[in-house]
Short mmCIF file of C-alpha atoms in Angstrom, two decimals:
data_model
loop_
_atom_site.label_atom_id
_atom_site.label_comp_id
_atom_site.label_asym_id
_atom_site.label_seq_id
_atom_site.Cartn_x
_atom_site.Cartn_y
_atom_site.Cartn_z
CA MET A 1043 44.04 -6.27 23.00
CA THR A 1044 45.88 -2.84 22.01
CA PRO A 1045 47.17 -0.90 24.66
CA PHE A 1046 45.91 2.07 26.41
CA GLU A 1047 46.43 4.38 28.93
CA LEU A 1048 44.11 4.27 32.24
CA VAL A 1049 42.69 7.53 33.90
CA GLU A 1050 40.74 7.15 36.95
CA PRO A 1051 38.98 10.71 38.05
CA HIS A 1052 37.68 11.02 41.36
CA THR A 1053 34.24 13.27 40.01
CA LEU A 1054 31.77 11.73 37.65
CA ARG A 1055 32.10 15.73 36.31
CA GLU A 1056 35.22 15.47 35.94
CA ALA A 1057 35.08 12.11 34.27
CA ALA A 1058 32.90 13.69 31.62
CA GLY A 1059 35.54 16.74 31.11
CA LEU A 1060 38.23 13.90 30.33
CA LEU A 1061 36.22 12.52 27.37
CA ALA A 1062 37.88 15.18 24.60
CA SER A 1063 38.05 13.09 21.81
CA ALA A 1064 36.99 9.82 19.98
CA GLU A 1065 40.06 8.22 21.43
CA VAL A 1066 38.92 8.40 25.10
CA ARG A 1067 35.92 6.36 26.20
CA PRO A 1068 34.64 5.96 29.31
CA LEU A 1069 34.90 2.27 31.31
CA ALA A 1070 32.78 1.54 34.86
CA GLY A 1071 32.05 -1.99 34.59
CA GLY A 1072 33.43 -2.64 31.49
CA THR A 1073 32.32 -5.91 30.45
CA ALA A 1074 31.44 -5.11 27.21
CA VAL A 1075 34.26 -2.45 26.38
CA MET A 1076 36.30 -5.38 26.93
CA LEU A 1077 34.89 -7.67 25.04
CA MET A 1078 34.26 -4.40 22.42
CA MET A 1079 38.69 -3.89 22.44
CA LYS A 1080 38.73 -8.09 22.50
CA MET A 1081 37.04 -7.97 18.92
CA GLY A 1082 39.33 -5.00 17.71
CA VAL A 1083 35.86 -2.72 17.62
CA LEU A 1084 36.87 -0.32 19.93
CA ARG A 1085 40.73 0.94 20.01
CA PRO A 1086 40.82 3.60 22.24
CA ALA A 1087 44.19 5.61 23.31
CA ARG A 1088 43.16 6.04 26.78
CA LEU A 1089 39.77 4.78 28.94
CA VAL A 1090 38.34 6.87 31.58
CA SER A 1091 37.75 4.91 34.65
CA LEU A 1092 34.57 5.70 36.92
CA ARG A 1093 34.83 3.24 39.19
CA ALA A 1094 36.64 6.01 41.76
CA VAL A 1095 33.94 8.83 41.61
CA GLU A 1096 31.66 9.66 44.48
CA LYS A 1097 29.88 7.10 45.69
CA ARG A 1098 26.18 8.68 45.73
CA TYR A 1099 26.24 7.57 41.63
CA SER A 1100 26.50 3.57 42.64
CA GLU A 1101 23.43 3.88 45.09
CA ILE A 1102 20.33 3.05 45.03
CA ALA A 1103 17.30 4.71 47.01
CA ALA A 1104 13.69 5.45 46.77
CA ALA A 1105 11.76 8.18 47.22
CA GLY A 1106 8.14 10.25 46.64
CA GLY A 1107 7.43 7.25 44.41
CA GLU A 1108 10.31 6.89 42.27
CA LEU A 1109 13.67 4.83 41.90
CA ARG A 1110 16.66 6.75 41.97
CA ILE A 1111 19.33 4.49 40.42
CA GLY A 1112 23.00 5.69 40.43
CA ALA A 1113 24.53 4.82 37.41
CA LEU A 1114 27.23 3.12 38.71
CA ALA A 1115 25.28 0.84 40.68
CA THR A 1116 25.85 -2.62 39.37
CA LEU A 1117 23.86 -5.22 37.96
CA SER A 1118 23.47 -7.51 40.73
CA ALA A 1119 22.85 -4.12 43.53
CA LEU A 1120 19.51 -4.02 41.48
CA GLU A 1121 18.89 -7.84 41.30
CA ARG A 1122 19.53 -7.69 45.33
CA SER A 1123 17.71 -4.44 46.11
CA PRO A 1124 15.23 -4.62 48.52
CA LEU A 1125 13.81 -1.29 46.84
CA VAL A 1126 13.95 -2.77 43.68
CA ALA A 1127 12.41 -5.39 44.58
CA ARG A 1128 9.45 -3.53 46.40
CA ALA A 1129 9.15 -0.40 43.95
CA ALA A 1130 9.25 -2.53 40.48
CA PRO A 1131 9.39 -6.27 40.74
CA VAL A 1132 9.70 -6.61 36.99
CA ILE A 1133 12.92 -5.33 37.11
CA ALA A 1134 14.67 -7.83 39.52
CA GLN A 1135 12.38 -10.77 37.66
CA THR A 1136 14.09 -9.19 34.49
CA LEU A 1137 17.78 -9.40 36.03
CA ARG A 1138 17.55 -13.58 37.01
CA MET A 1139 17.48 -14.01 32.56
CA LEU A 1140 20.43 -10.93 32.24
CA ALA A 1141 23.50 -12.69 31.32
CA ASN A 1142 25.03 -14.53 34.05
CA VAL A 1143 26.19 -13.61 37.80
CA ARG A 1144 29.69 -13.01 37.11
CA VAL A 1145 28.59 -10.08 34.67
CA ARG A 1146 25.88 -9.23 37.01
CA ASN A 1147 28.48 -8.77 39.71
CA VAL A 1148 30.79 -6.17 37.48
CA ALA A 1149 28.45 -4.81 34.74
CA THR A 1150 26.70 -1.18 35.92
CA VAL A 1151 23.28 -0.05 35.06
CA GLY A 1152 25.00 2.91 33.16
CA GLY A 1153 26.62 1.21 31.08
CA HIS A 1154 24.11 -1.47 30.28
CA LEU A 1155 22.12 2.01 29.23
CA ALA A 1156 24.23 3.90 27.47
CA HIS A 1157 25.82 1.08 25.22
CA ALA A 1158 22.93 0.99 23.08
CA ASP A 1159 23.03 -2.32 22.37
CA PRO A 1160 19.20 -3.23 21.28
CA HIS A 1161 19.69 -7.27 23.14
CA MET A 1162 19.86 -5.15 25.94
CA ASP A 1163 17.11 -6.30 28.41
CA LEU A 1164 16.66 -3.24 30.88
CA PRO A 1165 16.16 -1.05 28.45
CA PRO A 1166 12.86 -1.82 27.08
CA VAL A 1167 11.32 -2.95 30.68
CA LEU A 1168 12.76 0.46 32.21
CA ILE A 1169 11.47 2.49 28.75
CA ALA A 1170 7.81 0.93 29.65
CA LEU A 1171 7.57 2.04 33.25
CA GLY A 1172 8.41 5.79 32.08
CA ALA A 1173 11.70 5.87 33.08
CA ARG A 1174 13.89 9.30 32.95
CA VAL A 1175 18.07 9.23 32.41
CA SER A 1176 19.56 12.33 33.90
CA ILE A 1177 23.42 12.78 32.28
CA ILE A 1178 25.96 14.58 33.12
CA ASP A 1179 28.63 16.99 31.40
CA PRO A 1180 31.27 19.23 32.53
CA ALA A 1181 29.09 22.26 32.46
CA GLY A 1182 25.84 21.14 34.06
CA GLY A 1183 23.45 18.09 32.35
CA ARG A 1184 20.09 17.19 31.25
CA THR A 1185 17.41 15.09 31.93
CA LEU A 1186 15.63 12.97 29.32
CA PRO A 1187 12.86 10.05 29.09
CA LEU A 1188 15.01 7.10 28.40
CA GLY A 1189 13.32 6.34 25.13
CA GLU A 1190 14.86 9.11 23.80
CA LEU A 1191 18.28 8.63 24.72
CA TYR A 1192 18.47 5.68 21.47
CA THR A 1193 18.73 6.62 17.78
CA GLY A 1194 20.06 3.52 16.24
CA TYR A 1195 22.25 0.17 16.66
CA LEU A 1196 24.68 1.16 19.29
CA GLU A 1197 23.76 4.99 18.95
CA THR A 1198 22.64 7.59 20.98
CA THR A 1199 21.67 11.09 21.84
CA LEU A 1200 24.88 10.83 24.44
CA GLY A 1201 27.32 13.86 23.13
CA ARG A 1202 31.04 13.29 23.21
CA ASN A 1203 31.29 14.75 27.12
CA GLU A 1204 28.10 13.30 28.45
CA LEU A 1205 27.61 10.25 30.93
CA VAL A 1206 24.76 8.58 32.09
CA ALA A 1207 24.80 9.58 36.11
CA GLU A 1208 21.39 7.96 37.38
CA VAL A 1209 18.23 6.54 36.22
CA THR A 1210 15.00 7.35 37.73
CA VAL A 1211 12.05 4.74 37.62
CA PRO A 1212 8.54 5.38 38.39
CA ALA A 1213 7.41 2.54 41.17
CA GLN A 1214 4.80 0.36 39.63
CA GLY A 1215 2.60 1.18 42.12
CA SER A 1216 -0.64 -0.87 40.90
CA ARG A 1217 0.22 -1.36 37.12
CA ARG A 1218 1.50 -4.81 36.89
CA ALA A 1219 4.27 -5.87 34.46
CA ALA A 1220 6.04 -8.28 32.86
CA TYR A 1221 8.92 -9.02 30.56
CA LEU A 1222 9.36 -11.99 28.06
CA LYS A 1223 13.05 -12.31 26.58
CA CYS A 1224 12.56 -15.11 23.28
CA THR A 1225 15.92 -16.57 22.66
CA THR A 1226 16.18 -18.96 19.63
CA ARG A 1227 18.87 -21.41 19.86
CA SER A 1228 19.98 -21.55 24.04
CA ALA A 1229 17.92 -20.46 27.05
CA ASP A 1230 21.27 -18.31 27.73
CA ASP A 1231 21.51 -16.74 23.97
CA TRP A 1232 21.13 -13.05 23.04
CA PRO A 1233 17.10 -12.59 22.86
CA ALA A 1234 15.84 -12.97 19.25
CA LEU A 1235 13.33 -10.46 20.76
CA GLY A 1236 12.47 -8.98 23.87
CA VAL A 1237 8.88 -7.73 25.24
CA ALA A 1238 8.18 -5.53 28.18
CA VAL A 1239 4.77 -5.11 28.98
CA VAL A 1240 3.17 -2.57 31.62
CA LEU A 1241 -0.40 -2.87 32.25
CA GLU A 1242 -2.90 -0.95 34.64
CA ALA A 1243 -5.64 -3.29 34.64
CA ASP A 1244 -9.14 -4.36 36.43
CA GLY A 1245 -9.76 -7.85 35.67
CA ALA A 1246 -9.23 -8.44 31.87
CA LEU A 1247 -10.10 -4.70 31.22
CA VAL A 1248 -7.14 -3.19 30.32
CA ARG A 1249 -7.28 0.95 31.33
CA ASP A 1250 -3.76 1.79 30.17
CA ALA A 1251 -1.13 -0.28 28.21
CA ARG A 1252 2.83 0.49 27.61
CA VAL A 1253 4.30 -2.30 25.26
CA VAL A 1254 8.04 -2.04 24.38
CA ILE A 1255 9.95 -4.30 22.63
CA SER A 1256 13.92 -4.69 22.10
CA ALA A 1257 16.06 -7.01 19.85
CA ALA A 1258 14.29 -7.08 16.82
CA THR A 1259 14.63 -3.52 16.21
CA ASP A 1260 17.86 -1.96 16.21
CA THR A 1261 16.57 0.54 18.84
CA PRO A 1262 14.23 -0.15 22.05
CA THR A 1263 10.71 0.61 20.35
CA ARG A 1264 7.52 1.69 21.97
CA LEU A 1265 4.82 0.02 19.63
CA ALA A 1266 1.61 2.67 20.26
CA ALA A 1267 -0.35 0.32 17.51
CA ALA A 1268 -0.67 -2.17 19.62
CA GLU A 1269 -1.08 -0.44 22.82
CA ASN A 1270 -4.14 0.87 21.16
CA ALA A 1271 -5.34 -2.41 20.34
CA LEU A 1272 -5.19 -3.23 24.16
CA ARG A 1273 -6.00 -0.12 25.71
CA GLY A 1274 -9.63 -0.25 27.05
CA ALA A 1275 -10.28 -3.78 25.83
CA ARG A 1276 -11.42 -6.64 27.67
CA VAL A 1277 -8.38 -8.99 27.16
CA ASP A 1278 -9.62 -12.39 24.92
CA GLU A 1279 -8.23 -14.33 21.82
CA ALA A 1280 -9.50 -11.71 19.26
CA VAL A 1281 -7.74 -8.69 21.42
CA LEU A 1282 -4.80 -10.78 21.62
CA ARG A 1283 -4.55 -11.60 18.64
CA ARG A 1284 -5.87 -7.81 16.94
CA ALA A 1285 -2.97 -6.32 19.26
CA GLY A 1286 -0.27 -9.20 17.77
CA ASP A 1287 -1.13 -7.84 14.41
CA ALA A 1288 -0.68 -4.26 15.30
CA ALA A 1289 2.70 -5.17 16.89
CA ALA A 1290 3.71 -7.04 14.06
CA SER A 1291 2.54 -4.58 11.43
CA GLU A 1292 3.81 -1.21 12.96
CA ALA A 1293 7.73 -2.78 14.24
CA ALA A 1294 10.45 -2.03 12.14
CA VAL A 1295 11.74 -5.92 12.73
CA ILE A 1296 14.93 -6.84 11.39
CA GLY A 1297 16.48 -9.97 10.69
CA ASP A 1298 19.90 -11.51 12.27
CA GLN A 1299 21.37 -14.69 13.61
CA HIS A 1300 18.41 -15.32 15.70
CA GLY A 1301 16.84 -14.78 13.14
CA SER A 1302 14.77 -13.63 10.28
CA ALA A 1303 12.83 -10.47 10.23
CA ALA A 1304 9.42 -12.60 9.01
CA TYR A 1305 9.89 -14.83 11.83
CA LYS A 1306 10.56 -12.70 14.24
CA ARG A 1307 6.99 -11.30 13.11
CA GLU A 1308 6.05 -13.86 13.97
CA LEU A 1309 7.49 -14.38 17.34
CA LEU A 1310 6.24 -11.02 18.07
CA ARG A 1311 2.77 -11.92 17.92
CA VAL A 1312 2.88 -14.45 19.94
CA CYS A 1313 5.50 -13.57 22.82
CA LEU A 1314 3.27 -10.37 22.80
CA ALA A 1315 0.37 -12.48 23.63
CA ARG A 1316 2.31 -14.66 25.98
CA ALA A 1317 3.60 -11.57 27.59
CA VAL A 1318 0.34 -9.91 28.12
CA ARG A 1319 -1.17 -12.92 29.78
CA ALA A 1320 1.41 -13.21 32.15
CA VAL A 1321 0.59 -9.94 33.24
CA LEU A 1322 -2.87 -10.50 33.57
CA ASP A 1323 -2.53 -14.18 34.94
CA GLU A 1324 -0.22 -12.16 38.05
CA GLN A 1325 -3.35 -10.23 39.51
CA MET B 245 61.68 -7.18 28.05
CA LEU B 246 58.26 -6.61 29.08
CA GLY B 247 59.32 -2.87 30.29
CA ALA B 248 61.09 -2.58 26.18
CA LEU B 249 57.77 -3.84 24.74
CA THR B 250 55.79 -1.63 26.20
CA LYS B 251 58.05 1.54 25.81
CA ASP B 252 57.89 0.67 22.46
CA LEU B 253 54.42 0.74 22.63
CA GLY B 254 54.56 4.40 24.82
CA VAL B 255 52.22 2.68 27.23
CA ALA B 256 53.57 2.78 30.98
CA VAL B 257 53.71 -0.58 32.94
CA ARG B 258 52.28 0.23 36.34
CA THR B 259 52.86 -1.23 39.89
CA ILE B 260 49.49 -2.35 41.86
CA ARG B 261 49.33 -3.76 45.22
CA PHE B 262 46.10 -6.08 46.57
CA LYS B 263 46.03 -9.35 48.25
CA LEU B 264 46.31 -12.77 46.20
CA ASN B 265 44.55 -15.58 47.94
CA GLY B 266 45.34 -13.87 51.45
CA GLU B 267 48.60 -12.79 51.15
CA PRO B 268 49.64 -9.14 50.06
CA VAL B 269 51.57 -9.15 46.71
CA SER B 270 52.81 -6.42 44.07
CA ALA B 271 52.61 -6.85 40.24
CA GLU B 272 53.86 -4.85 37.74
CA VAL B 273 51.09 -4.44 34.97
CA PRO B 274 50.86 -3.14 31.54
CA PRO B 275 47.32 -1.84 31.59
CA HIS B 276 45.42 -3.36 28.62
CA TRP B 277 46.07 -7.12 30.43
CA ASN B 278 43.44 -8.56 31.74
CA LEU B 279 42.88 -10.52 35.08
CA VAL B 280 43.78 -13.88 33.77
CA GLU B 281 47.00 -12.65 32.09
CA LEU B 282 47.85 -10.98 35.21
CA LEU B 283 47.54 -14.56 37.40
CA GLN B 284 49.27 -16.62 34.71
CA ASN B 285 51.97 -14.12 33.75
CA ARG B 286 53.10 -12.73 36.95
CA PHE B 287 52.07 -15.23 39.67
CA GLY B 288 52.11 -18.62 37.35
CA LEU B 289 48.90 -19.50 38.62
CA THR B 290 46.72 -21.26 35.80
CA GLY B 291 43.22 -22.06 37.70
CA ALA B 292 41.91 -19.09 36.30
CA ARG B 293 42.02 -19.85 32.17
CA GLU B 294 41.06 -18.32 29.39
CA SER B 295 38.32 -20.15 27.47
CA CYS B 296 35.27 -18.07 25.72
CA GLY B 297 36.81 -15.07 26.23
CA GLN B 298 33.49 -13.62 26.46
CA GLY B 299 32.01 -14.10 30.35
CA LEU B 300 29.96 -16.95 29.17
CA CYS B 301 31.95 -20.12 29.91
CA GLY B 302 32.85 -19.45 33.62
CA CYS B 303 36.44 -21.34 33.43
CA CYS B 304 38.19 -18.19 34.30
CA THR B 305 36.31 -17.46 37.58
CA VAL B 306 37.97 -15.31 39.91
CA LEU B 307 36.96 -14.27 42.79
CA VAL B 308 37.72 -10.13 43.93
CA ASP B 309 36.50 -8.68 47.20
CA GLY B 310 34.47 -11.95 47.77
CA ALA B 311 32.47 -11.24 44.36
CA ALA B 312 32.60 -13.88 41.25
CA VAL B 313 34.00 -11.83 38.07
CA SER B 314 35.12 -13.54 34.74
CA GLY B 315 38.58 -12.74 34.89
CA CYS B 316 38.78 -12.38 30.80
CA LEU B 317 36.39 -9.65 31.21
CA TYR B 318 38.03 -7.89 34.49
CA LEU B 319 41.10 -5.36 33.69
CA ALA B 320 44.41 -6.57 35.50
CA LEU B 321 44.61 -2.81 36.76
CA LEU B 322 41.11 -2.58 38.36
CA VAL B 323 41.99 -5.24 41.23
CA ASP B 324 44.72 -2.53 42.60
CA GLY B 325 44.03 -2.66 46.35
CA ALA B 326 41.00 -5.52 46.52
CA GLU B 327 40.78 -9.22 47.28
CA VAL B 328 41.91 -11.82 44.78
CA MET B 329 41.06 -15.71 45.63
CA THR B 330 41.88 -18.00 43.20
CA ILE B 331 40.92 -21.54 43.04
CA GLU B 332 44.80 -22.50 44.36
CA HIS B 333 43.53 -20.83 47.79
CA GLN B 334 43.82 -23.39 50.08
CA ALA B 335 40.93 -24.11 52.53
CA ALA B 336 42.10 -23.81 56.17
CA GLY B 337 44.39 -26.71 57.21
CA GLY B 338 45.38 -27.40 53.58
CA GLY B 339 43.42 -30.04 52.52
CA LEU B 340 40.08 -29.74 50.03
CA ASP B 341 36.62 -28.40 50.79
CA ALA B 342 33.33 -29.49 50.93
CA VAL B 343 32.57 -28.92 47.67
CA GLN B 344 36.17 -30.27 46.06
CA LYS B 345 35.21 -33.07 47.78
CA ALA B 346 31.59 -33.53 46.52
CA PHE B 347 32.76 -32.79 42.75
CA ILE B 348 35.27 -36.01 43.44
CA GLU B 349 32.48 -37.76 44.42
CA ALA B 350 30.05 -37.85 42.13
CA GLY B 351 32.82 -37.68 39.31
CA ALA B 352 31.41 -34.02 38.26
CA PHE B 353 33.68 -33.72 35.24
CA GLN B 354 36.04 -35.03 32.36
CA CYS B 355 38.78 -32.80 31.11
CA GLY B 356 38.63 -31.06 34.43
CA PHE B 357 38.81 -27.91 32.61
CA CYS B 358 35.75 -26.10 33.81
CA THR B 359 36.17 -27.54 37.20
CA PRO B 360 37.91 -24.47 38.74
CA GLY B 361 35.20 -22.23 37.63
CA PHE B 362 32.24 -24.35 38.60
CA VAL B 363 33.57 -25.05 42.48
CA LEU B 364 34.20 -21.37 42.72
CA MET B 365 30.57 -20.50 41.75
CA THR B 366 29.14 -23.66 43.63
CA ARG B 367 30.92 -22.05 46.07
CA GLN B 368 29.69 -18.81 45.81
CA LEU B 369 25.85 -20.37 45.59
CA LEU B 370 26.04 -22.03 48.75
CA ASP B 371 27.22 -19.28 50.39
CA GLU B 372 24.44 -17.36 49.30
CA ASN B 373 22.16 -20.24 49.36
CA PRO B 374 23.00 -23.10 51.71
CA ASP B 375 20.05 -25.00 50.28
CA PRO B 376 19.68 -24.43 46.79
CA THR B 377 17.15 -26.26 44.51
CA GLU B 378 17.68 -28.17 41.86
CA ASP B 379 15.76 -25.00 39.99
CA ASP B 380 18.95 -22.35 41.73
CA ILE B 381 21.82 -24.53 40.77
CA ARG B 382 20.75 -24.44 37.41
CA HIS B 383 20.31 -21.12 37.30
CA TYR B 384 23.13 -20.00 39.16
CA LEU B 385 25.30 -21.94 37.33
CA SER B 386 23.32 -21.44 33.75
CA GLY B 387 27.13 -18.80 33.05
CA ASN B 388 29.46 -22.24 33.45
CA LEU B 389 29.88 -24.52 30.72
CA CYS B 390 31.06 -28.09 30.94
CA ARG B 391 32.28 -29.38 27.64
CA CYS B 392 32.62 -32.71 28.59
CA GLY B 393 28.66 -32.59 28.86
CA ALA B 394 29.09 -33.45 33.03
CA TYR B 395 26.03 -31.19 33.70
CA PRO B 396 24.10 -34.32 35.65
CA GLU B 397 26.89 -34.66 37.93
CA ILE B 398 27.76 -31.21 38.37
CA ILE B 399 24.59 -30.77 39.52
CA GLU B 400 24.73 -33.77 41.93
CA ALA B 401 28.00 -32.74 43.23
CA VAL B 402 26.46 -29.58 43.92
CA LYS B 403 23.49 -30.79 45.85
CA LEU B 404 26.49 -33.16 48.00
CA ALA B 405 28.23 -30.52 48.91
CA ALA B 406 25.20 -28.57 50.61
CA ARG B 407 24.46 -31.50 52.32
CA MET B 408 28.27 -32.21 53.63
CA ARG B 409 28.12 -28.47 54.29
CA LYS B 410 25.35 -28.79 56.37
CA ALA B 411 26.92 -31.66 58.04
CA GLU B 412 29.84 -29.90 58.98
CA ARG B 413 28.03 -27.29 60.76
#
């Protein structure tokens, strides 16, 4: 790694103010930043550590039917939180599949979301649950649906002086959810495809559906045609086939070393059906 | 020499203080060093070693404030004020602990390169979950790689260590 200067402000707003140029990058858990610096992709002159900022940005709270998760909460704090297990068990289930114990002990929710690597596991799940992300800047801030944060591979709408401060997730309530991570080389590999499904259903009758995929597209992507195929339908093999075909034709699937685009489209047909069945079987 | 080198690069070496295996220590650290570099270059501790360099294999496992981290992905400066524990930490009385004895008993290694990481992660697992199922063990240790392929023996060692710990209590 090339040398850099490390600064440690005590407030998140102050940290946002220090991000004055492209040479200056924020550092939370640092797992992704360290990898990118080791590869030479990132060569910052200065890193702004977020570890000394206000404690409330590391907290997880439940109020008014929502989870409020501070950006500096670690993934293992989320994994172990009884509040999360109660309000959104799909998040805890997803975290078990994410990286490994050591990475989860260090990596933060804010970094995980802001990194914008489409292989990340939580974005599709949180988007399907209807999460919003709060962003802070030196003067104020803004809140937007998490799905609107992403614009491309490793690209977000975050401005140079903006930092993720908090993510708000509506509790699952009567909704049932599943995340299916499909890896093609080994169980702990990066996914070739991630499928998050959130359903409101009476038995096999789907009243509402959210389907968001990751890893096969360059941003986490909501699949409206697949959702339409499920909404109002009584799920059987034919419905699952229609939803899978809709998903495979609407998603802008890209190939990579985990599988060609054609292969991933086939994975999507199969995995969407499995994810929907997993949700319905859970009831 | 290090001072001259970092001066040329225009980066200030910083002095950090932390507890290392129970002892208060301080060290001068260039900002871009990771925790493995700090332990090896400043304290001669080679139990945590960089292998994959990506946080996937667990050979660089170190405990920081009681939590396992990948030393290869952890900036050395961030342990300022923290409690750091490595595989070199001696059990009370100076002998081997139940996990180390179980790894020897089960023959849970060949070359031994990955063993410090496996031992530290196994201690963490058993602290959290004293009676893990085989699934629990496989899941918890999925971020540790043994390139010799001693996995069956490692899983046996973890089960044995759990029994030995229970007997000690």
